[in-house]
Short mmCIF file of C-alpha atoms in Angstrom, two decimals:
data_model
loop_
_atom_site.label_atom_id
_atom_site.label_comp_id
_atom_site.label_asym_id
_atom_site.label_seq_id
_atom_site.Cartn_x
_atom_site.Cartn_y
_atom_site.Cartn_z
CA MET A 1 337.26 135.93 102.92
CA THR A 2 339.44 139.50 103.10
CA ARG A 3 338.14 143.04 104.04
CA LYS A 4 338.67 145.85 102.20
CA SER A 5 342.07 147.89 103.37
CA LYS A 6 341.68 149.82 105.62
CA ILE A 7 345.32 150.98 105.26
CA PHE A 8 345.73 154.87 104.01
CA SER A 9 349.24 155.95 103.07
CA THR A 10 349.12 160.34 103.26
CA VAL A 11 347.43 161.99 106.77
CA ASP A 12 345.99 164.21 104.67
CA GLU A 13 344.13 161.20 102.26
CA ILE A 14 342.61 160.14 105.78
CA VAL A 15 340.63 163.18 106.70
CA ALA A 16 339.89 164.01 103.64
CA ASP A 17 336.13 163.51 103.52
CA ILE A 18 336.13 165.25 107.81
CA ARG A 19 333.12 167.97 106.76
CA ASP A 20 332.49 171.51 109.37
CA GLY A 21 330.64 171.04 112.84
CA ALA A 22 331.45 167.04 112.79
CA SER A 23 332.43 165.75 115.94
CA ILE A 24 335.66 164.52 116.91
CA MET A 25 336.90 162.64 119.52
CA PHE A 26 340.64 162.86 120.57
CA GLY A 27 342.78 160.61 122.71
CA GLY A 28 345.87 161.92 124.88
CA PHE A 29 346.82 162.90 128.53
CA GLY A 30 349.78 163.77 129.32
CA GLY A 31 351.96 164.71 126.55
CA ALA A 32 351.58 160.59 125.38
CA GLY A 33 349.76 158.77 123.03
CA PHE A 34 348.20 162.24 121.02
CA PRO A 35 347.61 161.55 117.48
CA ASN A 36 349.12 164.44 116.68
CA ASN A 37 349.55 163.91 112.53
CA LEU A 38 345.81 163.86 112.96
CA ILE A 39 345.41 166.91 113.80
CA GLN A 40 348.28 168.38 112.13
CA GLY A 41 346.15 166.80 108.95
CA LEU A 42 342.59 168.45 110.43
CA ALA A 43 344.78 171.66 110.83
CA ARG A 44 345.70 172.10 107.26
CA LYS A 45 342.20 170.82 105.93
CA GLY A 46 340.74 173.46 108.16
CA ALA A 47 337.14 171.62 109.02
CA LYS A 48 335.13 174.39 110.68
CA ASN A 49 332.61 175.02 113.40
CA LEU A 50 333.71 171.23 115.31
CA SER A 51 332.76 170.20 118.73
CA VAL A 52 335.34 167.91 119.75
CA ILE A 53 335.35 165.94 122.85
CA SER A 54 339.36 165.61 124.57
CA ASN A 55 340.65 165.40 128.22
CA ASN A 56 342.50 168.46 127.37
CA CYS A 57 342.71 171.41 124.98
CA GLY A 58 346.01 171.51 124.20
CA THR A 59 349.84 173.05 125.17
CA GLY A 60 350.12 176.29 123.30
CA ASP A 61 350.43 175.66 119.33
CA GLY A 62 350.48 171.92 120.52
CA GLU A 63 348.48 168.78 120.45
CA LEU A 64 344.49 170.23 119.99
CA GLY A 65 346.06 173.75 120.32
CA ILE A 66 346.67 174.69 116.81
CA LEU A 67 343.23 174.14 116.19
CA PHE A 68 341.76 176.66 118.82
CA LYS A 69 344.57 178.75 117.53
CA ASN A 70 342.88 178.30 113.99
CA ARG A 71 339.43 178.96 115.66
CA GLN A 72 338.06 175.69 113.68
CA ILE A 73 336.27 174.42 117.23
CA ARG A 74 332.84 175.53 118.46
CA ARG A 75 332.78 173.45 121.41
CA VAL A 76 334.68 171.14 123.57
CA THR A 77 333.78 168.37 126.44
CA ALA A 78 336.98 168.22 128.49
CA ALA A 79 337.59 166.60 131.57
CA PHE A 80 341.02 169.66 132.50
CA PRO A 81 341.12 172.09 129.78
CA GLY A 82 344.81 173.18 131.29
CA PRO A 83 346.55 176.16 131.82
CA GLY A 84 348.63 175.11 129.09
CA ALA A 85 346.21 175.75 126.50
CA THR A 86 346.48 178.77 125.82
CA TYR A 87 344.64 179.68 122.62
CA PHE A 88 341.26 177.68 124.08
CA GLN A 89 341.46 179.76 128.01
CA GLU A 90 341.76 182.79 125.60
CA GLN A 91 338.66 181.87 123.28
CA PHE A 92 336.89 180.61 126.32
CA ASP A 93 337.58 184.13 128.36
CA LYS A 94 336.11 185.78 125.52
CA GLY A 95 332.78 183.42 124.99
CA GLU A 96 333.84 182.04 121.73
CA VAL A 97 333.78 179.14 122.54
CA GLU A 98 331.41 176.81 124.43
CA LEU A 99 332.78 174.22 127.06
CA GLU A 100 331.72 171.84 128.97
CA LEU A 101 333.56 170.89 131.42
CA VAL A 102 332.81 167.11 132.76
CA PRO A 103 334.54 164.54 135.82
CA GLN A 104 337.12 162.55 133.96
CA GLY A 105 336.14 159.21 134.97
CA ILE A 106 332.71 160.26 134.18
CA LEU A 107 333.96 160.97 130.65
CA CYS A 108 335.41 158.14 130.30
CA GLU A 109 332.46 156.02 131.32
CA ARG A 110 330.06 158.12 128.93
CA MET A 111 332.62 157.04 126.02
CA ARG A 112 332.41 153.60 127.09
CA ALA A 113 328.71 153.35 127.72
CA HIS A 114 328.03 155.12 124.29
CA GLY A 115 330.11 151.74 122.71
CA ALA A 116 328.59 149.54 125.05
CA GLY A 117 324.71 150.72 123.58
CA ILE A 118 324.05 152.13 127.01
CA PRO A 119 321.92 155.30 126.85
CA ALA A 120 322.80 156.47 129.97
CA PHE A 121 323.98 155.44 133.66
CA PHE A 122 323.68 156.83 137.53
CA SER A 123 326.74 158.07 138.79
CA PRO A 124 327.60 159.27 142.84
CA VAL A 125 330.15 161.69 141.20
CA GLY A 126 329.61 165.35 140.91
CA VAL A 127 326.54 164.30 143.04
CA GLY A 128 326.08 168.60 145.37
CA THR A 129 328.04 170.03 142.94
CA ASP A 130 327.89 172.32 139.77
CA VAL A 131 328.22 169.41 137.51
CA ALA A 132 324.91 167.89 139.08
CA LYS A 133 323.16 171.29 137.74
CA GLY A 134 320.27 170.39 135.46
CA LYS A 135 320.88 166.41 136.23
CA GLU A 136 318.16 163.78 137.56
CA GLU A 137 319.44 162.67 140.57
CA ARG A 138 317.70 159.37 142.26
CA VAL A 139 318.95 157.93 145.80
CA ILE A 140 319.75 154.34 145.25
CA ARG A 141 321.06 151.62 148.08
CA GLY A 142 320.43 154.98 150.05
CA LYS A 143 322.89 157.03 148.01
CA ARG A 144 322.90 159.80 146.00
CA HIS A 145 323.17 159.11 142.26
CA ILE A 146 323.00 161.69 138.99
CA LEU A 147 322.05 160.43 136.01
CA GLU A 148 325.03 161.16 132.91
CA GLU A 149 324.11 160.20 129.39
CA SER A 150 326.53 158.64 127.57
CA ILE A 151 328.35 160.50 124.33
CA GLY A 152 329.13 159.48 121.06
CA ALA A 153 330.95 161.13 118.43
CA ASP A 154 330.90 160.90 114.28
CA TYR A 155 334.73 160.74 114.42
CA ALA A 156 337.64 159.29 117.27
CA PHE A 157 341.56 160.45 116.25
CA ILE A 158 343.88 158.29 118.28
CA LYS A 159 347.49 156.85 118.20
CA ALA A 160 348.28 153.54 119.03
CA HIS A 161 351.93 152.29 118.49
CA ARG A 162 351.62 149.31 116.54
CA ALA A 163 348.27 147.99 114.61
CA ASP A 164 348.58 144.96 112.25
CA ALA A 165 346.48 145.11 108.41
CA LEU A 166 343.43 144.33 109.79
CA GLY A 167 342.82 147.27 112.05
CA ASN A 168 344.32 145.00 115.61
CA LEU A 169 346.00 147.54 118.04
CA VAL A 170 348.73 147.65 120.64
CA PHE A 171 349.36 150.81 122.75
CA ARG A 172 352.53 151.48 124.59
CA LYS A 173 352.57 152.53 128.62
CA GLY A 174 351.06 155.51 129.75
CA ALA A 175 350.38 156.79 125.68
CA ARG A 176 346.71 154.24 126.14
CA ASN A 177 344.82 156.43 128.00
CA PHE A 178 341.91 157.42 126.41
CA ASN A 179 342.48 155.94 123.11
CA PRO A 180 341.13 152.24 123.62
CA VAL A 181 337.90 154.02 124.78
CA MET A 182 337.39 156.37 121.84
CA ALA A 183 337.74 154.11 119.70
CA THR A 184 334.47 152.38 121.14
CA ALA A 185 332.71 155.01 120.91
CA ALA A 186 332.52 157.13 117.26
CA LYS A 187 331.30 156.04 113.92
CA THR A 188 334.92 156.06 112.76
CA THR A 189 338.05 155.16 114.44
CA LEU A 190 340.82 156.34 112.67
CA VAL A 191 344.77 155.64 113.94
CA GLU A 192 348.14 157.39 113.50
CA VAL A 193 350.40 154.14 114.15
CA GLU A 194 353.90 154.20 113.70
CA GLU A 195 354.51 150.54 112.30
CA ILE A 196 352.09 147.67 110.87
CA VAL A 197 352.88 144.67 110.66
CA GLU A 198 351.53 141.57 109.24
CA VAL A 199 347.70 140.00 110.18
CA GLY A 200 348.57 137.44 112.48
CA SER A 201 351.82 138.67 113.84
CA LEU A 202 350.69 140.46 117.50
CA ASP A 203 350.05 138.17 120.41
CA PRO A 204 346.06 137.92 119.95
CA GLU A 205 346.75 137.84 124.03
CA ALA A 206 348.08 141.17 123.52
CA ILE A 207 345.55 143.46 121.59
CA VAL A 208 344.08 145.92 123.39
CA THR A 209 341.64 147.24 120.58
CA PRO A 210 340.03 144.63 118.60
CA PHE A 211 340.21 145.73 114.44
CA ILE A 212 336.33 145.84 114.73
CA PHE A 213 337.06 148.86 116.15
CA VAL A 214 338.67 151.01 113.82
CA HIS A 215 338.34 152.08 110.12
CA ARG A 216 340.98 153.85 109.08
CA ILE A 217 344.80 153.36 109.22
CA VAL A 218 347.77 155.59 108.75
CA VAL A 219 351.81 154.91 109.30
CA VAL A 220 353.45 158.32 110.63
CA GLN A 221 356.13 158.63 112.73
CA GLY A 222 354.93 159.86 116.15
CA LEU A 223 355.28 163.62 117.00
CA ARG A 224 355.40 164.72 120.27
CA TYR A 225 355.10 168.00 122.40
CA VAL A 226 356.81 168.28 125.71
CA MET B 1 351.62 185.90 165.16
CA SER B 2 354.71 184.82 162.48
CA LYS B 3 355.83 181.57 163.80
CA PRO B 4 356.65 179.15 160.82
CA ARG B 5 354.71 177.33 159.73
CA LEU B 6 355.79 173.83 158.42
CA THR B 7 357.37 173.64 154.80
CA ARG B 8 355.28 172.24 151.75
CA GLU B 9 358.08 169.68 151.92
CA GLN B 10 356.73 168.94 155.84
CA ILE B 11 353.49 168.68 155.11
CA ALA B 12 354.34 166.20 152.13
CA GLN B 13 356.67 164.10 154.42
CA ARG B 14 354.16 163.89 157.54
CA ALA B 15 351.86 162.92 155.30
CA ALA B 16 353.32 160.09 154.50
CA LEU B 17 353.31 158.60 157.21
CA GLU B 18 349.52 158.11 156.57
CA LEU B 19 350.53 155.49 153.78
CA PRO B 20 350.25 151.76 155.21
CA ASP B 21 352.56 149.39 153.60
CA GLY B 22 351.81 147.53 150.33
CA ALA B 23 348.59 150.47 149.79
CA CYS B 24 347.53 151.46 146.40
CA VAL B 25 347.55 155.32 146.16
CA ASN B 26 347.04 158.60 144.34
CA LEU B 27 348.18 161.37 144.84
CA GLY B 28 346.56 164.85 143.53
CA TRP B 29 348.77 168.37 141.77
CA GLY B 30 350.85 169.89 143.95
CA ILE B 31 351.30 169.30 147.63
CA PRO B 32 350.17 165.59 147.79
CA ASN B 33 352.38 164.81 144.51
CA LEU B 34 355.57 165.39 146.78
CA THR B 35 354.43 163.41 149.24
CA ALA B 36 356.17 160.40 147.19
CA ALA B 37 359.80 161.35 147.77
CA TYR B 38 358.46 160.80 151.74
CA VAL B 39 357.90 157.10 151.67
CA PRO B 40 359.78 155.45 154.71
CA LYS B 41 362.30 153.02 154.55
CA GLY B 42 360.99 149.42 153.98
CA ILE B 43 356.95 150.81 152.85
CA THR B 44 355.83 149.35 149.21
CA ILE B 45 353.22 151.60 148.32
CA TYR B 46 351.77 150.96 144.59
CA PHE B 47 351.53 154.90 142.76
CA HIS B 48 348.07 155.11 140.89
CA SER B 49 348.35 157.52 137.99
CA GLU B 50 344.50 158.14 136.05
CA ASN B 51 346.66 157.55 132.38
CA GLY B 52 346.62 154.09 133.34
CA ILE B 53 349.50 153.19 136.10
CA LEU B 54 349.59 151.04 138.88
CA GLY B 55 352.58 150.90 140.43
CA MET B 56 354.87 154.33 139.88
CA GLY B 57 358.47 154.27 141.13
CA PRO B 58 360.53 157.82 141.35
CA ARG B 59 360.86 160.20 138.62
CA ALA B 60 363.34 159.22 135.82
CA LYS B 61 366.51 160.11 135.86
CA LYS B 62 368.11 163.00 133.62
CA GLY B 63 368.46 161.09 129.98
CA GLU B 64 366.68 158.14 130.60
CA GLU B 65 363.28 159.25 130.71
CA ASP B 66 359.86 158.13 127.81
CA PHE B 67 357.87 160.70 127.55
CA ASP B 68 355.10 157.79 126.62
CA LEU B 69 355.99 156.95 130.77
CA VAL B 70 354.12 159.90 132.40
CA ASP B 71 351.99 160.83 135.77
CA ALA B 72 349.41 162.85 135.68
CA MET B 73 351.39 166.01 136.21
CA LYS B 74 353.29 165.08 132.91
CA VAL B 75 356.40 164.20 134.64
CA PRO B 76 358.64 161.16 132.97
CA VAL B 77 358.44 157.94 135.99
CA THR B 78 359.63 155.19 136.72
CA LEU B 79 358.46 151.70 137.47
CA ILE B 80 358.17 149.22 140.37
CA PRO B 81 358.16 145.54 140.16
CA GLY B 82 354.34 144.27 139.80
CA ALA B 83 353.27 147.61 137.83
CA SER B 84 350.85 147.34 135.32
CA PHE B 85 349.45 149.22 132.70
CA PHE B 86 345.43 149.75 131.93
CA ALA B 87 343.31 152.41 129.77
CA GLN B 88 342.03 155.46 131.60
CA GLU B 89 338.35 153.70 131.80
CA ALA B 90 340.34 151.21 133.99
CA ALA B 91 342.23 153.90 135.98
CA HIS B 92 338.69 155.47 136.84
CA VAL B 93 337.04 152.27 137.39
CA MET B 94 339.89 152.05 140.13
CA THR B 95 339.49 155.21 141.88
CA ARG B 96 335.29 155.69 141.72
CA GLY B 97 334.63 151.97 142.28
CA GLY B 98 337.07 152.03 145.39
CA HIS B 99 339.54 149.73 145.09
CA LEU B 100 342.48 152.62 145.92
CA ASP B 101 343.07 152.29 149.53
CA VAL B 102 344.27 156.31 149.51
CA CYS B 103 343.99 159.05 147.93
CA MET B 104 345.64 162.78 148.27
CA LEU B 105 343.85 165.65 147.16
CA GLY B 106 345.16 169.32 147.52
CA GLY B 107 342.59 171.82 148.87
CA LEU B 108 341.21 175.22 148.62
CA GLN B 109 338.68 174.50 151.18
CA VAL B 110 337.29 171.36 153.86
CA SER B 111 334.18 171.93 155.85
CA GLU B 112 333.34 170.71 159.19
CA LYS B 113 332.13 167.73 157.68
CA GLY B 114 334.97 166.89 155.46
CA ASP B 115 332.99 168.18 152.24
CA LEU B 116 335.77 169.33 149.77
CA ALA B 117 336.58 172.25 147.39
CA ASN B 118 339.35 172.02 145.14
CA TRP B 119 339.35 173.24 141.84
CA ARG B 120 338.27 176.80 140.74
CA VAL B 121 338.52 179.49 142.86
CA PRO B 122 335.89 182.08 142.32
CA GLY B 123 335.98 184.57 139.66
CA ALA B 124 339.56 183.14 138.75
CA LYS B 125 340.01 183.82 134.92
CA GLY B 126 340.40 181.01 132.97
CA ALA B 127 337.94 177.55 132.79
CA GLY B 128 339.21 175.68 135.73
CA GLY B 129 339.36 171.95 135.78
CA ILE B 130 338.13 169.28 137.21
CA GLY B 131 340.49 166.26 135.65
CA GLY B 132 340.55 163.45 137.63
CA ALA B 133 339.11 164.87 140.91
CA MET B 134 336.01 164.27 141.77
CA ASP B 135 335.85 160.94 140.81
CA ILE B 136 338.50 160.12 143.31
CA ALA B 137 336.98 162.28 145.43
CA VAL B 138 334.03 160.41 145.41
CA GLY B 139 335.47 156.80 145.42
CA ALA B 140 338.96 157.31 147.77
CA ARG B 141 338.10 153.94 150.79
CA ARG B 142 340.68 157.02 152.48
CA LEU B 143 340.86 160.28 151.56
CA ILE B 144 343.90 162.46 152.50
CA VAL B 145 343.83 166.93 152.07
CA THR B 146 346.92 168.44 152.49
CA MET B 147 347.05 171.95 152.23
CA GLU B 148 347.92 175.08 153.70
CA HIS B 149 346.01 175.97 156.30
CA THR B 150 345.08 179.17 155.37
CA SER B 151 344.80 181.34 152.26
CA LYS B 152 347.82 183.35 150.99
CA ASP B 153 345.43 186.62 152.21
CA GLY B 154 345.06 184.27 155.91
CA ALA B 155 341.70 183.11 155.16
CA ARG B 156 340.39 180.15 157.02
CA LYS B 157 340.31 177.22 155.20
CA ILE B 158 338.58 174.61 156.87
CA VAL B 159 335.37 176.51 157.37
CA LYS B 160 331.32 175.35 158.96
CA ARG B 161 330.65 175.52 155.08
CA CYS B 162 332.41 175.17 151.64
CA ASP B 163 331.95 178.58 149.46
CA TYR B 164 334.00 177.20 146.90
CA PRO B 165 332.81 175.23 143.82
CA LEU B 166 332.88 171.93 145.77
CA THR B 167 334.27 168.87 144.46
CA ALA B 168 332.48 166.24 146.20
CA VAL B 169 330.01 166.18 149.51
CA GLU B 170 331.87 164.46 152.77
CA CYS B 171 334.41 162.65 151.50
CA VAL B 172 337.62 163.65 153.42
CA ASP B 173 338.77 162.02 155.81
CA THR B 174 341.96 163.36 157.33
CA ILE B 175 343.53 166.99 157.20
CA VAL B 176 346.63 167.20 157.01
CA THR B 177 347.82 170.74 156.77
CA ASP B 178 351.10 173.35 158.17
CA LEU B 179 349.63 173.67 161.21
CA ALA B 180 347.85 170.72 162.21
CA VAL B 181 346.60 166.89 161.64
CA ILE B 182 342.63 166.71 161.33
CA ASP B 183 340.49 163.76 161.40
CA VAL B 184 336.97 164.51 159.91
CA THR B 185 335.05 162.57 162.08
CA PRO B 186 330.56 161.77 162.62
CA ASP B 187 331.17 163.94 166.06
CA GLY B 188 333.34 166.93 164.04
CA LEU B 189 337.24 167.77 163.58
CA GLN B 190 339.23 166.05 166.00
CA LEU B 191 342.39 167.03 166.43
CA ARG B 192 344.95 164.86 166.60
CA GLU B 193 348.91 166.83 165.82
CA VAL B 194 349.81 170.28 166.21
CA ALA B 195 352.79 171.31 164.07
CA PRO B 196 355.69 172.09 166.50
CA GLY B 197 355.90 175.65 168.02
CA PHE B 198 351.68 175.97 168.25
CA THR B 199 349.67 175.28 170.89
CA PRO B 200 345.48 174.04 169.96
CA GLU B 201 344.49 177.20 171.02
CA GLU B 202 346.72 178.87 168.10
CA VAL B 203 345.25 176.74 165.75
CA GLN B 204 341.77 176.56 166.56
CA ALA B 205 342.20 180.63 166.04
CA LEU B 206 343.24 179.56 162.63
CA THR B 207 340.02 176.98 161.96
CA GLU B 208 336.37 178.25 161.07
CA PRO B 209 334.62 174.70 162.85
CA LYS B 210 335.01 174.04 166.64
CA LEU B 211 337.93 171.56 166.97
CA HIS B 212 338.08 168.73 169.56
CA TYR B 213 340.65 167.45 171.40
CA SER B 214 341.74 166.59 175.03
CA GLY B 215 344.73 166.76 176.89
CA LYS B 216 347.93 167.61 175.28
CA VAL B 217 347.79 167.19 171.45
CA PRO B 218 351.42 165.65 170.39
CA GLU B 219 353.15 167.24 168.16
CA MET B 220 353.81 166.63 164.36
CA LEU B 221 357.29 164.59 163.14
CA ALA B 222 358.62 167.26 161.01
CA SER B 223 362.80 166.61 159.77
CA ALA B 224 362.79 167.42 156.20
CA ARG B 225 363.02 171.11 155.23
#
């Protein structure tokens, strides 16, 4: 049996059904692995009142910056919003955008847990800090831990280097970062890739994200904001 | 009292001597990041980055940068033999799971008990950012904080109790500053070395909790400028 094609011909088509109020994860770290074409498509589409999950909050107009500039984002869960996230920082200081600040490894693990069907877990990270406020604390094996709930989203926007037509993905160097875990934690995963190859031509040992986690693919030249 | 203290580069140089050959090490923003340049000859360190790299080498030369191969400060780097790539959650399996031999973070305040505050100055504009610091501080087998001994306005940064927002409690093993090397022990802060030209009494005067030491305290090595 062959599977229905996941390949979209344009960025605008792949984001066409995203509605106001959607929750979306965005991969990327340190300028690498950002789904910048998908972000630009979402900026053109104009969906508002978004709840987003991303390590940071953009660099000027680049990366997530354009979505803050357009005031499309209502709430953000992030580990390091970043000094370069000028539009976010302005809106945060005026109380116009809601922020949940999360330790980076815990952000990863909350998404990993969601993708793996685990609703919550205990962690030692953040014990005795602002991060622990309002969370259940328990001593396990003699050490203090706090309860962290898993986190999912309607969509994940990710960037991979190469896909096959089924949606198996390989990444490039440090551009892998948050992309694979986000692919597991969203109901619908959209991926932009530089190249699509024939099914069977990727080395099965080298596939990082198996196609089961990927729903839509678009081929487009990567965009980078340095 | 305006004797020259160590420069940021000299703090980094001294901190680099704390890294054992073959260690897997994460360096935070600021002075820690400078440390990589001062690893002594003949020592191999496998530098770790939160975006999924173990085995980072020196910064990439101009014209040879690959912007998919960057450290946590967005700087293009190189790899050394034996390096590997993996995803962010695996990078934090390494931090939080206690797999990294040594981690270095910058500090705003460190308490007598080794509590660390390093991510937010109270009252500062903007949202602040935790990044990977909390996972690193909790999981590091050995945590070294590198920082200036006092703040720009002269306030003591090694304190009895942190009043800045905490990164983690009881996590710091060693503090390397522009004035001293101090170990955090169950018996209190042990003054291991002082900066050239400074006495233990002078360092104590700029440190809120009591420093323990006996006899002559050795000088910190400081050649770089």
